[in-house]
XYZ file of C-alpha atoms in Angstrom:
305
model
C 131.056 93.833 95.153
C 130.714 91.027 92.633
C 129.570 91.867 89.153
C 129.484 89.199 86.467
C 128.600 89.266 82.824
C 129.043 85.667 81.707
C 126.131 84.062 79.914
C 125.246 80.401 79.545
C 123.803 79.978 76.037
C 122.768 76.332 76.356
C 119.435 75.427 74.687
C 117.863 74.742 78.091
C 118.797 78.182 79.425
C 117.699 79.965 76.238
C 114.328 78.180 76.334
C 113.881 79.106 79.993
C 114.704 82.765 79.312
C 112.286 82.957 76.373
C 109.459 81.485 78.462
C 110.344 83.745 81.378
C 110.195 86.855 79.194
C 106.769 85.934 77.801
C 105.326 85.121 81.227
C 106.747 88.210 82.949
C 105.715 90.711 80.276
C 102.206 89.259 79.997
C 101.752 89.442 83.755
C 102.782 93.086 83.874
C 100.913 94.205 80.762
C 97.778 92.516 82.088
C 98.190 94.210 85.439
C 98.823 97.664 83.988
C 95.984 97.442 81.476
C 93.547 97.732 84.365
C 95.302 100.677 85.969
C 94.509 104.366 85.420
C 97.380 106.123 83.693
C 98.880 109.133 85.420
C 101.627 111.528 84.331
C 105.114 110.608 85.524
C 106.201 113.524 87.692
C 109.610 114.628 88.805
C 111.568 112.959 86.013
C 114.237 114.347 83.724
C 116.677 113.149 81.111
C 120.277 112.684 82.189
C 123.511 111.760 80.431
C 124.298 108.058 80.860
C 127.261 107.041 78.666
C 128.984 107.375 75.291
C 128.688 105.140 72.239
C 130.483 105.169 68.901
C 128.674 107.212 66.262
C 126.859 105.193 63.608
C 124.907 106.494 60.598
C 121.401 107.463 61.673
C 122.387 108.713 65.135
C 121.224 112.225 66.003
C 124.209 114.486 65.246
C 123.021 116.887 67.951
C 124.246 114.327 70.496
C 127.812 114.164 69.139
C 130.255 115.368 71.795
C 132.488 117.693 69.810
C 134.911 118.147 72.709
C 135.622 114.418 72.629
C 135.986 114.566 68.841
C 138.588 117.320 69.232
C 140.579 115.285 71.749
C 140.377 111.836 70.154
C 139.512 112.523 66.514
C 136.702 109.986 66.938
C 132.959 110.581 66.880
C 131.140 109.656 70.080
C 127.434 110.117 70.752
C 126.020 110.878 74.176
C 123.377 108.432 75.362
C 120.700 109.541 77.773
C 118.291 107.817 80.069
C 115.336 108.874 82.169
C 116.201 109.910 85.705
C 113.967 108.103 88.122
C 111.634 108.598 91.041
C 112.790 105.294 92.498
C 115.934 103.181 92.545
C 115.318 99.566 93.520
C 117.667 96.655 94.180
C 116.157 93.162 94.100
C 117.891 90.503 96.199
C 117.162 86.967 94.995
C 117.936 84.067 97.321
C 119.590 81.469 95.053
C 120.270 78.868 97.745
C 119.500 75.182 97.365
C 116.275 75.250 99.386
C 114.780 77.579 96.764
C 115.008 74.707 94.264
C 112.329 72.681 96.075
C 109.982 70.861 93.708
C 107.011 68.843 94.936
C 107.243 65.052 94.555
C 103.428 64.948 94.603
C 102.375 64.362 91.000
C 99.070 66.260 91.087
C 100.525 69.354 92.787
C 99.345 72.505 90.982
C 101.847 74.817 92.681
C 104.909 76.106 90.829
C 108.286 75.063 92.146
C 109.979 77.799 94.151
C 112.757 78.396 91.629
C 110.385 79.124 88.737
C 108.073 81.166 90.957
C 110.961 83.302 92.224
C 112.457 83.724 88.738
C 109.124 84.868 87.331
C 108.421 87.216 90.238
C 111.833 88.887 89.919
C 111.567 89.189 86.127
C 108.047 90.635 86.339
C 108.993 93.083 89.106
C 111.980 94.248 87.052
C 109.834 94.757 83.965
C 107.223 96.618 86.016
C 109.856 98.935 87.494
C 111.281 99.749 84.070
C 107.794 100.367 82.647
C 107.366 103.015 85.341
C 110.695 104.704 84.520
C 112.246 103.400 87.734
C 115.770 102.026 88.021
C 116.153 98.359 88.914
C 119.168 96.269 89.829
C 119.558 92.587 90.671
C 121.682 90.793 93.242
C 121.633 86.990 93.472
C 123.148 85.262 96.486
C 123.412 82.096 98.536
C 126.311 82.046 101.020
C 127.858 84.916 99.053
C 126.923 87.380 96.316
C 127.037 85.441 93.049
C 125.864 88.109 90.594
C 125.286 91.842 90.741
C 123.664 94.052 88.114
C 123.599 97.731 89.188
C 120.293 99.650 88.893
C 119.534 101.308 85.559
C 116.285 102.686 84.145
C 116.611 102.298 80.377
C 114.243 99.693 78.843
C 117.115 97.643 77.398
C 118.264 96.956 80.968
C 115.569 94.278 81.169
C 117.647 91.983 78.968
C 120.683 91.484 81.254
C 118.389 91.048 84.249
C 116.358 88.480 82.346
C 119.504 86.608 81.355
C 120.844 86.625 84.915
C 117.579 85.375 86.416
C 117.118 82.798 83.670
C 120.496 81.191 84.164
C 120.498 81.333 87.966
C 120.962 77.873 89.432
C 119.742 77.411 93.001
C 122.304 75.631 95.170
C 124.314 75.879 98.384
C 123.455 77.355 101.765
C 121.850 80.694 102.594
C 123.813 83.378 104.418
C 121.558 86.432 104.464
C 123.524 88.228 107.185
C 126.832 87.729 105.384
C 125.330 88.881 102.079
C 123.833 92.067 103.502
C 127.063 92.955 105.302
C 128.871 92.530 101.979
C 126.373 94.802 100.216
C 125.513 97.446 102.768
C 128.159 100.030 101.913
C 127.266 99.969 98.230
C 123.524 100.439 98.684
C 122.046 103.897 98.002
C 120.912 106.088 100.875
C 117.392 106.254 99.483
C 115.244 103.960 97.408
C 113.863 100.474 97.787
C 115.211 97.012 98.436
C 113.111 93.948 97.614
C 114.209 90.569 98.950
C 112.794 87.322 97.537
C 113.620 84.385 99.803
C 112.214 81.357 101.600
C 114.091 82.583 104.722
C 115.310 79.055 105.407
C 118.621 80.483 106.495
C 121.176 79.376 109.050
C 121.410 82.971 110.235
C 120.017 83.422 113.749
C 118.786 86.949 113.277
C 117.567 87.800 109.793
C 115.387 90.602 111.140
C 118.299 92.511 112.688
C 120.086 92.209 109.373
C 117.119 93.640 107.475
C 116.797 96.395 110.080
C 120.346 97.395 109.178
C 119.128 98.011 105.615
C 115.994 99.946 106.557
C 118.058 102.128 108.921
C 119.806 103.517 105.838
C 116.522 105.091 104.760
C 115.604 102.357 102.291
C 112.090 101.010 101.906
C 112.361 97.240 102.415
C 109.872 94.712 101.040
C 110.365 91.086 102.030
C 108.630 88.491 99.850
C 108.676 85.288 101.889
C 108.080 82.407 99.473
C 107.237 78.844 100.458
C 105.810 75.912 98.530
C 102.486 74.615 99.955
C 104.249 71.321 100.776
C 106.548 73.248 103.113
C 103.549 74.664 104.962
C 101.189 71.677 105.036
C 103.702 68.789 105.027
C 101.218 66.559 103.125
C 103.397 63.445 102.927
C 102.528 59.872 103.901
C 104.495 56.681 104.508
C 108.094 56.213 105.568
C 110.083 58.795 103.637
C 113.752 59.688 103.416
C 114.052 63.479 103.205
C 117.086 64.828 101.366
C 118.475 68.264 102.138
C 118.832 70.819 99.358
C 121.508 72.636 101.374
C 124.088 69.913 102.058
C 122.692 68.398 105.269
C 122.582 64.568 105.473
C 119.359 62.694 104.524
C 116.999 61.695 107.307
C 114.250 59.054 107.461
C 110.953 60.108 109.053
C 107.315 59.133 109.391
C 105.557 62.357 108.254
C 102.334 61.536 110.104
C 104.119 61.474 113.461
C 105.727 64.893 113.071
C 103.207 66.700 110.829
C 101.478 68.745 113.529
C 104.740 69.714 115.200
C 106.192 70.710 111.831
C 103.126 72.780 110.882
C 103.269 74.561 114.243
C 106.937 75.453 113.722
C 106.282 76.861 110.239
C 103.313 78.920 111.443
C 105.403 80.205 114.359
C 108.057 81.371 111.879
C 105.490 83.160 109.698
C 103.859 84.809 112.734
C 107.302 85.867 113.968
C 108.040 87.772 110.763
C 104.522 89.210 110.495
C 104.727 90.520 114.062
C 108.241 91.970 114.054
C 108.734 93.270 110.506
C 106.426 96.339 110.718
C 108.186 97.691 113.829
C 111.505 97.383 111.976
C 110.254 99.331 108.971
C 109.984 96.227 106.791
C 106.983 95.319 104.646
C 106.522 91.565 104.982
C 104.525 89.656 102.375
C 104.139 85.908 102.785
C 103.171 84.025 99.649
C 102.872 80.393 98.617
C 103.775 79.284 95.129
C 100.145 78.479 94.343
C 99.294 82.188 94.813
C 98.745 83.920 91.438
C 101.701 86.154 90.721
C 99.521 89.072 89.636
C 98.306 89.330 93.250
C 101.896 89.634 94.449
C 102.692 92.271 91.813
C 99.581 94.232 92.754
C 100.835 94.390 96.340
C 104.129 95.866 95.142
C 102.330 98.382 92.909
C 100.178 99.620 95.796
C 103.256 99.935 97.982
C 105.115 101.953 95.351
C 102.172 104.323 94.907
C 102.021 104.932 98.655
C 105.629 106.173 98.559
C 104.758 108.980 96.164
C 101.493 110.228 97.635
C 101.571 113.949 98.145
């Protein structure tokens, strides 16, 4: 499984990450401020890793056995064990980069919407002492951050999401087959995708995940333009996933296009529940706090006595 740690420190990326952090944390803090607090049950503190001793560290956490073997002082670090381990799969294919050419469009572009949703979900998970990991993919896994629950884990996830560039084709089936053996037997998997994939059977692929005992939430994200097709005049449409451009009169095909999109949405809404998959369709003009609230309700339902 791919795991990368490179970081692009260009001014554009740093600015994007800073804005992403502000937006994500404000969304979550605003959401949680209206929630009733409840004690976190079933958690414990577990050893995570060693670090070199530095002045100010609690000497009770020095591992004296290691000192005896290496003559160096190492401190044990601990983190909260979790009720939930969640992997977030982010579709980073070219179609996710769609941005409306309509000047007065109020909807976010899909890339920014997906980045913010993933960052906010990650922050929300960590606030609840859950472990969160991130996997970005297009036709292959491009980045993998394993689930951890310590608060500082938000930073590498934020950096990964912030510097993700959306390009190439989508291969959901190939990605899941690459990941399946490394996924935990229990926990949650959240996929964020526009589902504009060349794969013929995304649902069977997702069923493979849920059959492992994982709770699967599928956030299906489309821009309103992709649902309504509100274009006029002779237009040349350019593919974001390497297909050749094509000239069309939008008025002539609008109804047929809208019917096809609605058929796709109905298909997922109808079949996902029977496969053990929670399907949530959202457009990028939908407030993100509504999407986060859906996740929060789902998580609570998992832990009802």
